[in-house]
CSV table of C-alpha atoms and ligand atoms in Angstrom, one decimal:
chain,number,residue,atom,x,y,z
B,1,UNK,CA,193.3,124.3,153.2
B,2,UNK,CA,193.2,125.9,156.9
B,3,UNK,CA,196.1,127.7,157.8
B,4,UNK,CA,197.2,125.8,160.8
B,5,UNK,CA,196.0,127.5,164.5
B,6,UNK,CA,199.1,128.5,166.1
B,7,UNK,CA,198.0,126.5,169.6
B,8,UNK,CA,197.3,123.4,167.7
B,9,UNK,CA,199.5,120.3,169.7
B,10,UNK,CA,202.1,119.3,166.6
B,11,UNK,CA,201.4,115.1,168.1
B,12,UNK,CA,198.2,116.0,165.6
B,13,UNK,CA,199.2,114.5,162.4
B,14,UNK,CA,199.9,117.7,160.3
B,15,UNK,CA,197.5,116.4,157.3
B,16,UNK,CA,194.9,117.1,160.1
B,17,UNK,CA,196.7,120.2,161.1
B,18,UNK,CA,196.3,121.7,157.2
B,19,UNK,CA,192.8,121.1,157.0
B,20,UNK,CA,189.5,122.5,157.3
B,21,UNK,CA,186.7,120.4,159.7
B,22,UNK,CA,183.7,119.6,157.8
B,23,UNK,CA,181.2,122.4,158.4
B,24,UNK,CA,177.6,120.9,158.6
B,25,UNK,CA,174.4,122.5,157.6
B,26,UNK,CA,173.4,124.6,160.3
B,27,UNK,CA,171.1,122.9,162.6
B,28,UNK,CA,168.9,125.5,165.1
B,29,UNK,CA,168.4,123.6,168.1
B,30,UNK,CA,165.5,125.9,168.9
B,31,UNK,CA,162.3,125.2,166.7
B,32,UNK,CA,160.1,128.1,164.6
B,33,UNK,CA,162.4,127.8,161.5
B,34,UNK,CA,160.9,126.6,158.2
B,35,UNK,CA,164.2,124.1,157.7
B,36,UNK,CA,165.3,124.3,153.8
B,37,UNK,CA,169.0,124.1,154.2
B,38,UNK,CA,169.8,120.3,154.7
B,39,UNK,CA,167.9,118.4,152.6
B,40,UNK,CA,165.6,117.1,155.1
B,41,UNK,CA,162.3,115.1,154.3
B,42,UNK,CA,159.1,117.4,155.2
B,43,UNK,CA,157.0,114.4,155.6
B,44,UNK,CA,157.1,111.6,158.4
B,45,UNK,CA,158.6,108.4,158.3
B,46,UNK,CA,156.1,105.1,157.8
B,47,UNK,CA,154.6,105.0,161.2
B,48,UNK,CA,156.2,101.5,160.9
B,49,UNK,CA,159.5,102.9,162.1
B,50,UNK,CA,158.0,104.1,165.3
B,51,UNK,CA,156.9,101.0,166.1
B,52,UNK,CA,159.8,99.4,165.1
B,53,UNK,CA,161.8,102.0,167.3
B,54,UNK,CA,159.3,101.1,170.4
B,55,UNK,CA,159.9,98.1,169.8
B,56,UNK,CA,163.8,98.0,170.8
B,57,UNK,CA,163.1,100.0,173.9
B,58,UNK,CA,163.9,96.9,176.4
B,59,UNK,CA,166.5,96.2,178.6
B,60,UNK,CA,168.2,94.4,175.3
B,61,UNK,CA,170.0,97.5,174.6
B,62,UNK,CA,172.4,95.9,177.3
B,63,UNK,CA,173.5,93.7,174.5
B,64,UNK,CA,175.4,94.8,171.5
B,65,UNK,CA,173.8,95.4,168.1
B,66,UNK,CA,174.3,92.9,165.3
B,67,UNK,CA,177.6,93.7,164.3
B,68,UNK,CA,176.7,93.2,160.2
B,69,UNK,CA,173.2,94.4,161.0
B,70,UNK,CA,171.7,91.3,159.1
B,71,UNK,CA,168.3,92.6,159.3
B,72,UNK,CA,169.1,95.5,158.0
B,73,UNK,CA,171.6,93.9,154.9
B,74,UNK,CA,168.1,91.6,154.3
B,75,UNK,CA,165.4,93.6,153.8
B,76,UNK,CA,167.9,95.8,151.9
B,77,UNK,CA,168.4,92.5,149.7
B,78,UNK,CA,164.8,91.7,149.2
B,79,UNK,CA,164.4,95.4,148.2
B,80,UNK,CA,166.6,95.6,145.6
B,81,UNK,CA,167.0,92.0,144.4
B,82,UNK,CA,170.4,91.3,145.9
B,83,UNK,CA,171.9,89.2,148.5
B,84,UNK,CA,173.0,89.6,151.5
B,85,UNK,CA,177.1,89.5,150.4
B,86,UNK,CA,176.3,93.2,148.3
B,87,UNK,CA,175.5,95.4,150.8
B,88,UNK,CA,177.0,96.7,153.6
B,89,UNK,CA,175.2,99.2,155.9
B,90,UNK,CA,176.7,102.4,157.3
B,91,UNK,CA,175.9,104.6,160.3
B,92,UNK,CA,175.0,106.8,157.5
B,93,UNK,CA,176.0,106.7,154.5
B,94,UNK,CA,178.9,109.5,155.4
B,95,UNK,CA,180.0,106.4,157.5
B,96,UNK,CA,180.0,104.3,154.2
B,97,UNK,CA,182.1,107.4,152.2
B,98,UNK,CA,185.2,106.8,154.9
B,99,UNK,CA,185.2,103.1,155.1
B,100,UNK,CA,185.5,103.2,151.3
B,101,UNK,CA,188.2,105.4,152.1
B,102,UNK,CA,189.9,103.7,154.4
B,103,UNK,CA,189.9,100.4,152.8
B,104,UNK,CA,190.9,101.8,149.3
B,105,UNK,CA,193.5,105.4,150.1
B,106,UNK,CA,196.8,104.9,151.1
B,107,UNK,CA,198.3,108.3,152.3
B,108,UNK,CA,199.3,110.2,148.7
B,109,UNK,CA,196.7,108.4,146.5
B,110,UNK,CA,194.6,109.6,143.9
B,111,UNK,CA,190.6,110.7,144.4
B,112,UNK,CA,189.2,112.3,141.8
B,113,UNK,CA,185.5,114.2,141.5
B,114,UNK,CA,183.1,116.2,139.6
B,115,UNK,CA,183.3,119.5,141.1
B,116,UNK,CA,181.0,121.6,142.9
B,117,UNK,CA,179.7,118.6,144.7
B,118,UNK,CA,179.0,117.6,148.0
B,119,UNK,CA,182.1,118.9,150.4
B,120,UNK,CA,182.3,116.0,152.5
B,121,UNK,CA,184.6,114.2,149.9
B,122,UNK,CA,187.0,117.1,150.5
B,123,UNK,CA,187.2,116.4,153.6
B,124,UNK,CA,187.6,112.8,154.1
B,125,UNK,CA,190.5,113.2,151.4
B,126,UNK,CA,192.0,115.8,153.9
B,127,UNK,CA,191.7,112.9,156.8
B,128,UNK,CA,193.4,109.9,154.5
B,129,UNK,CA,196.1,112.4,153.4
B,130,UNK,CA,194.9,111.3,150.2
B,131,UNK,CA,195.5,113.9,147.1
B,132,UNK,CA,192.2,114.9,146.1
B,133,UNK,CA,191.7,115.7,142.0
B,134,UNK,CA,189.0,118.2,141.7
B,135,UNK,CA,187.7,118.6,138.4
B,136,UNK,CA,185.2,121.1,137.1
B,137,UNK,CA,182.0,120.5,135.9
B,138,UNK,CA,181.0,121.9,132.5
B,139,UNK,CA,178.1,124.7,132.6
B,140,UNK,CA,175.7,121.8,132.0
B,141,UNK,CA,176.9,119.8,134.8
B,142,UNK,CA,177.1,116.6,132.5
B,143,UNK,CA,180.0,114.5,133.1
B,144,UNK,CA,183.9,115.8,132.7
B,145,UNK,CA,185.6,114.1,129.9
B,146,UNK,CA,189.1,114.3,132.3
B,147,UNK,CA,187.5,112.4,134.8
B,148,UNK,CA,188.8,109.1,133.9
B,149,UNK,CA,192.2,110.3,133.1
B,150,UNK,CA,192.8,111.4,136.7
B,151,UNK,CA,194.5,107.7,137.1
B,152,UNK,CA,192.9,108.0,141.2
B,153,UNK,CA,192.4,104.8,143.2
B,154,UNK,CA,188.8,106.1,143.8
B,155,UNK,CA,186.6,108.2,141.6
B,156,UNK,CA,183.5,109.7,143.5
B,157,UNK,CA,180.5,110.6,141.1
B,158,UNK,CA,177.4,112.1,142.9
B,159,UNK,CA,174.7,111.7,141.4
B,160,UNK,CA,172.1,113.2,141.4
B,161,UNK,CA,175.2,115.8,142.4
B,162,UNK,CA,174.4,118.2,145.1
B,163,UNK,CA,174.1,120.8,145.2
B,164,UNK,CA,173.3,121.0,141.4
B,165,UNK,CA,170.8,118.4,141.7
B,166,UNK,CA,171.4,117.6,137.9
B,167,UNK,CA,171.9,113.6,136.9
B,168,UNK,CA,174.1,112.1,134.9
B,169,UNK,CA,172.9,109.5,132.4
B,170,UNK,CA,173.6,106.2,134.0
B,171,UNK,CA,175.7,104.6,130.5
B,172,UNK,CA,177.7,107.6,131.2
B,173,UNK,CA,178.9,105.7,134.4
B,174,UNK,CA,178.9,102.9,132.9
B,175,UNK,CA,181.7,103.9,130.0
B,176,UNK,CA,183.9,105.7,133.1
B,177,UNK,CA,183.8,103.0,135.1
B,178,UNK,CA,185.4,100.7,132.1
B,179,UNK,CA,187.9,103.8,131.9
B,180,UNK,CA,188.9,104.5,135.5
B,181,UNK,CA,192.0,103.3,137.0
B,182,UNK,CA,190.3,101.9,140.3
B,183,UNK,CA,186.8,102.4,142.5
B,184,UNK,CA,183.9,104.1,140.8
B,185,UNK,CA,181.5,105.4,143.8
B,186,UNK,CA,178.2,106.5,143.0
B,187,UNK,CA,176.7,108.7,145.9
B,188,UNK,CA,172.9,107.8,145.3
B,189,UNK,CA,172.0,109.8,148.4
B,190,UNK,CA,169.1,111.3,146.2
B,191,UNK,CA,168.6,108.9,143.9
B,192,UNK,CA,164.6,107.8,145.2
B,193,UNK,CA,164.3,111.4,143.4
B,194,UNK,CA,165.4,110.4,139.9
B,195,UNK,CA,164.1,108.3,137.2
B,196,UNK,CA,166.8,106.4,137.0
B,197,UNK,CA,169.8,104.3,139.3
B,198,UNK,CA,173.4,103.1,138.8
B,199,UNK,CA,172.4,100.0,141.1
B,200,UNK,CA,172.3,97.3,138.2
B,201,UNK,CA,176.2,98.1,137.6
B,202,UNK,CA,177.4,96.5,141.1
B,203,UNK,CA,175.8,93.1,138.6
B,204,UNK,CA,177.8,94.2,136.2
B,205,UNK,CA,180.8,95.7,136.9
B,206,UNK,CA,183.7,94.7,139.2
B,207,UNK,CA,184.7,98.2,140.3
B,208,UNK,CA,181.5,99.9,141.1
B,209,UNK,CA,180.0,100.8,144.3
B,210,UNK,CA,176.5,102.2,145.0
B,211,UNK,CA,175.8,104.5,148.1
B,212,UNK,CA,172.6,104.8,149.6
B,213,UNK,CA,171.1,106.9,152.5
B,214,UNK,CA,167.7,106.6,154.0
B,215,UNK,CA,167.8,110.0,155.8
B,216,UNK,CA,166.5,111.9,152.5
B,217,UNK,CA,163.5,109.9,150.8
B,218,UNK,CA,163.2,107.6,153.7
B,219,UNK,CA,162.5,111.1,155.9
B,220,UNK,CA,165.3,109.0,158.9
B,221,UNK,CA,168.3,111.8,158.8
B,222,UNK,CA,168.1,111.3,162.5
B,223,UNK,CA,168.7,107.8,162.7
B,224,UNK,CA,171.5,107.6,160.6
B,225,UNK,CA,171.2,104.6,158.2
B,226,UNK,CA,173.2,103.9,155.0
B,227,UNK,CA,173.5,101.5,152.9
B,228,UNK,CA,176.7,100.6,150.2
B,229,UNK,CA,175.8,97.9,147.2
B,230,UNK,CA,178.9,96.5,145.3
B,231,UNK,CA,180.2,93.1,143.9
B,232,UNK,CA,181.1,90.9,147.2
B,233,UNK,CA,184.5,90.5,146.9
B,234,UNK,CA,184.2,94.6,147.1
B,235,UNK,CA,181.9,94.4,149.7
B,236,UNK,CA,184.3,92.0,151.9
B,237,UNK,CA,186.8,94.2,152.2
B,238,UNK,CA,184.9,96.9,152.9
B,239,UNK,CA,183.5,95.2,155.7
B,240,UNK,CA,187.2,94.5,157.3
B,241,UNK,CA,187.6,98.1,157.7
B,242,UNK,CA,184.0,99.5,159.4
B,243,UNK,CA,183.5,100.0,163.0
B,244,UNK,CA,182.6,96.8,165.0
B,245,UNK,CA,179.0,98.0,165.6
B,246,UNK,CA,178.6,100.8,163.7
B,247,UNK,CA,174.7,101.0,163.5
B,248,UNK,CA,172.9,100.9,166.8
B,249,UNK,CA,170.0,98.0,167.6
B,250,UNK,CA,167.8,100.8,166.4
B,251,UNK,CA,169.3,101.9,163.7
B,252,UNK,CA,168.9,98.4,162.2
B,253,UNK,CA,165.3,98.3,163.2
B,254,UNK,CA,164.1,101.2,162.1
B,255,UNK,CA,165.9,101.2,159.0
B,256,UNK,CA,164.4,97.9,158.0
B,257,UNK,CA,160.9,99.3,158.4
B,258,UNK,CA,161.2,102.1,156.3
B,259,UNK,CA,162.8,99.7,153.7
B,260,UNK,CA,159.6,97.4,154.2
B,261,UNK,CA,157.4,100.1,153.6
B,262,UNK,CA,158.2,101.4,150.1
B,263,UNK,CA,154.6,102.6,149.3
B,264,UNK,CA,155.1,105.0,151.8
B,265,UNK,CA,158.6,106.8,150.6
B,266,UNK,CA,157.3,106.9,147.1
B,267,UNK,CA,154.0,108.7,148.0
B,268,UNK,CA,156.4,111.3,149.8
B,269,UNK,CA,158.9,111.5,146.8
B,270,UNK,CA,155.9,112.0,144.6
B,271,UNK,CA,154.8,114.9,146.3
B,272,UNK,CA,158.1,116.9,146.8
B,273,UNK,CA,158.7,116.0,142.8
B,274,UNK,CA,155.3,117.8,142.2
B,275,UNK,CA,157.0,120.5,144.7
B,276,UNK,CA,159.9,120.8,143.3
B,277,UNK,CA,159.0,121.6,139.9
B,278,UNK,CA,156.5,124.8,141.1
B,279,UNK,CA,159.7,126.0,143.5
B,280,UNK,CA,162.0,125.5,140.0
B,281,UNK,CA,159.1,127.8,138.3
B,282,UNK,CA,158.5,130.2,140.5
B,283,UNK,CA,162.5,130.8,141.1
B,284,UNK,CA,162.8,131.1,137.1
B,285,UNK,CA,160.2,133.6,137.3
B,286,UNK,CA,162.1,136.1,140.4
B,287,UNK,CA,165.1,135.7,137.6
B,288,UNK,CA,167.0,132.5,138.7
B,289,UNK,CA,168.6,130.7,137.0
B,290,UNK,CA,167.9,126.6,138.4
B,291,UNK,CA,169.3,123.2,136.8
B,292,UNK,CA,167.0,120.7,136.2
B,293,UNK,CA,166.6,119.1,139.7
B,294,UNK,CA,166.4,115.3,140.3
B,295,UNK,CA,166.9,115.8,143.8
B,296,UNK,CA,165.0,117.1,147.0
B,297,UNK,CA,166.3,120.2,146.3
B,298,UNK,CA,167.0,122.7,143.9
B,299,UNK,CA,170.1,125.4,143.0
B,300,UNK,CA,169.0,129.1,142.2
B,301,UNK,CA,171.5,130.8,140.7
B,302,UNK,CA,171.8,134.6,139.9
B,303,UNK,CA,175.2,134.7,137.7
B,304,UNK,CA,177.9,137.0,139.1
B,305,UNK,CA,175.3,138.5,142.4
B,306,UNK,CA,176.5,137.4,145.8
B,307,UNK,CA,173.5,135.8,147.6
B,308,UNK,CA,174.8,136.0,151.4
B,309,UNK,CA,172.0,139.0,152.0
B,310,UNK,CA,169.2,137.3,150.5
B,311,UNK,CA,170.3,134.3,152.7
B,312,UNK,CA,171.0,136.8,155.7
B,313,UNK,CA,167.4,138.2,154.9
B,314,UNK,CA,165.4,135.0,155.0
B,315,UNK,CA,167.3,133.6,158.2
B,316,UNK,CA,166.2,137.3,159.6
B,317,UNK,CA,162.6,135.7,158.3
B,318,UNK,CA,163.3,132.8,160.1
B,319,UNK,CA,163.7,130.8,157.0
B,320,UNK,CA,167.2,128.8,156.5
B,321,UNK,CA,168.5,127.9,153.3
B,322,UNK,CA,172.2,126.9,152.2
B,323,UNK,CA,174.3,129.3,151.3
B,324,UNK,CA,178.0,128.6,150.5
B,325,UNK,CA,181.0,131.3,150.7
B,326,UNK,CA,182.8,129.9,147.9
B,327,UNK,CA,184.3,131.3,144.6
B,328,UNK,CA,182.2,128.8,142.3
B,329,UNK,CA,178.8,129.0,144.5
B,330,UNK,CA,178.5,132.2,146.0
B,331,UNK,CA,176.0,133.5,143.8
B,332,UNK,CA,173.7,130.6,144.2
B,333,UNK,CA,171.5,129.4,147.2
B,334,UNK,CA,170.8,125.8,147.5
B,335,UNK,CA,166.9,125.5,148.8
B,336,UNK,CA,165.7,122.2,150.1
B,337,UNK,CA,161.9,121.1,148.9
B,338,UNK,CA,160.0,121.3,151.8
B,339,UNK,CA,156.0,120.8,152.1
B,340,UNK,CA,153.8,123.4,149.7
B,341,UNK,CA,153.6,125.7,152.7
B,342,UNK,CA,157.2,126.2,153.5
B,343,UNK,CA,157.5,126.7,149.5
B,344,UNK,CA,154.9,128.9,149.0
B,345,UNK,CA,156.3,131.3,152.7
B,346,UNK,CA,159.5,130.6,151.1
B,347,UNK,CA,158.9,132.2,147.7
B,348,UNK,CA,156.5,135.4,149.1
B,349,UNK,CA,159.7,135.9,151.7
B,350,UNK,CA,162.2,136.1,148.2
B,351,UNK,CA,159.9,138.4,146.7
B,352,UNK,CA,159.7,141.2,149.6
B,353,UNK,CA,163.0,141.3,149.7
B,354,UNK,CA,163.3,141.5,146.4
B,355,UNK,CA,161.1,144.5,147.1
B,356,UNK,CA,162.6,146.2,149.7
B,357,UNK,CA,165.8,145.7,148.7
B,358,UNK,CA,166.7,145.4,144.5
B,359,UNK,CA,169.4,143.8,143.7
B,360,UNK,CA,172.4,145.4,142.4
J,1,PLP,C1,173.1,113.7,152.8
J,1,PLP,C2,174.2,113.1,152.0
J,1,PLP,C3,175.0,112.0,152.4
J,1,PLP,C4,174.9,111.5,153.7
J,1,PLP,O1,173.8,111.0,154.1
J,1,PLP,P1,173.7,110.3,155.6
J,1,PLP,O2,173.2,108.9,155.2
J,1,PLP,O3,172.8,111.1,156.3
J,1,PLP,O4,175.1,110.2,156.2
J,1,PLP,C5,175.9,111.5,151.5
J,1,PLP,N1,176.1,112.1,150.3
J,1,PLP,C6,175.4,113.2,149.9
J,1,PLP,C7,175.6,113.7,148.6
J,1,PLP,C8,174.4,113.7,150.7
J,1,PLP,O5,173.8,114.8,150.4
């Protein structure tokens, strides 16, 4: 929690006052950086998605978007052998995270997670005035058995978790969501990554929602496209509480594209997989210590050494990663799998500094 800024006007609801604002990745609005620090896809999108993006260029974009974004919701559907009626799409799927909040958190409520993981949820607890039950991962990052017992309204598992990048065995959901007291949210923002998917429990279970976003493997961070899968009933109510048009006309477009050309996000994902595991090697190798990644990235830890001027030393390089100033992660950078290039400038960069400068 923030302490409040003196000059800050007390009509502001004081759960807002308290808080902290989400602090994004930073995002260098002039170019010359090799870009590890959000999670960003190094390859294009299908060149389907320009063309589908071209294609809305006309004086339509008088008219209002599709409010459901029903093109969208149906190629989604044909995707993933669902209907319609399971999937809502988000501007985003941060977009998707508060609507779940809004329709599920009354002020004082319960939402429980696995932490570290990804700070958002923090956040959007902050904004609900919802109570937010942190609870640490063990070492291994495997599921924590108190999870369940936090009795919350809404239980947020991300998985694979960033910024660990672990995954949690999907029977493992399975069992908490039979044992939590309301919502079971899977954040599946990098699951095109992993071997495996909670989707098949939004058949199953009534109390399971599946998040998607396409700006990771999909390589669209800019268009801002998201998709949540759960049982309809879930799904209706979700919808009550979204933004009228909360995905642009090309949004919609270009996010059915890139669902319509599968071939071309697995071909991607297979090559920052093949990445990823010579970035985990080589980071072993310098004396990290990294999870096993299922993710686009990876966590390199050094127990007990603050990282800041190994991240201050790279950004010097022109090189960003993530760095985070907290008690649980500040001895860990969190380094996005970018092409073989950026990895390889990436890993000579670590080991001059490593030169120049030995660690305590
Ligand atoms: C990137 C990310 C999101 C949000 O993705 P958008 O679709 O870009 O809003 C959600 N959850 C996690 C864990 C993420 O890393």
């Amino acid at each position: 929690m923030a302490k409040p800024r003196t000059d800050s006007p007390t009509f502001i609801r004081p759960a807002i006052r308290a808080m902290d604002g989400y602090t994004p990745g930073e995002q260098p609005q002039a170019g010359g950086f090799i870009k590890l620090n959000t999670n960003e896809n190094p390859y294009p999108p299908s060149p389907r998605v320009r063309e589908a993006i071209e294609r809305c260029a006309t004086d339509d974009v008088r008219l209002y978007p599709d409010p459901l974004a029903n093109a969208l919701r149906d190629a989604a559907a044909a995707r993933y052998d669902l209907t319609r009626e399971h999937i809502l799409a988000g501007n985003g799927s941060d977009d998707l995270l508060a609507i779940v909040l809004r329709a599920c958190v009354d002020p004082g409520d319960r939402v429980a997670y696995p932490v570290p993981t990804y700070t958002l949820y923090d956040t959007l607890v902050g904004i609900a005035g919802a109570l937010a039950v942190r609870v640490p991962f063990p070492t291994d990052f495997g599921l924590p058995p108190q999870l369940a017992a936090a009795q919350a309204r809404v239980t947020f598992v991300c998985n694979p978790n960033a910024p660990s990048g672990t995954f949690i065995a999907v029977d493992d959901l399975a069992a908490l969501s039979e044992r939590v007291a309301g919502l079971l949210v899977v954040d599946e923002a990098y699951v095109d990554f992993a071997t495996d998917s909670a989707l098949r429990l939004v058949r199953q279970r009534p109390n399971v929602v599946v998040l998607r976003s396409l700006s990771k493997s999909f390589s669209l961070a800019g268009m801002r496209v998201g998709l949540a899968f759960g049982p309809p009933p879930v799904i209706a109510e979700l919808c009550k509480v979204k933004d009228s048009y909360n995905l642009s006309r090309v949004s919609i477009a270009a996010g059915a594209a890139a669902l319509a050309d599968y071939d071309n996000m697995r071909a991607h994902v297979r090559r920052v997989a093949s990445t990823r595991g010579r970035l985990s090697d080589r980071l072993r190798g310098l004396g990290y210590e990294v999870p096993p990644s299922q993710a686009n990235f990876v966590l390199a830890r050094r127990p007990g050494r603050d990282q800041r001027a190994i991240y201050e030393a790279l950004k010097e390089r022109r090189i960003l990663v993530r760095y985070f100033a907290t008690p649980d992660l500040y001895d860990a950078l969190r380094i996005t799998v970018g092409t073989d290039d950026e990895v390889d400038a990436l890993l000579a960069a670590m080991r001059a500094i490593a030169s120049t400068a030995p660690p305590p």
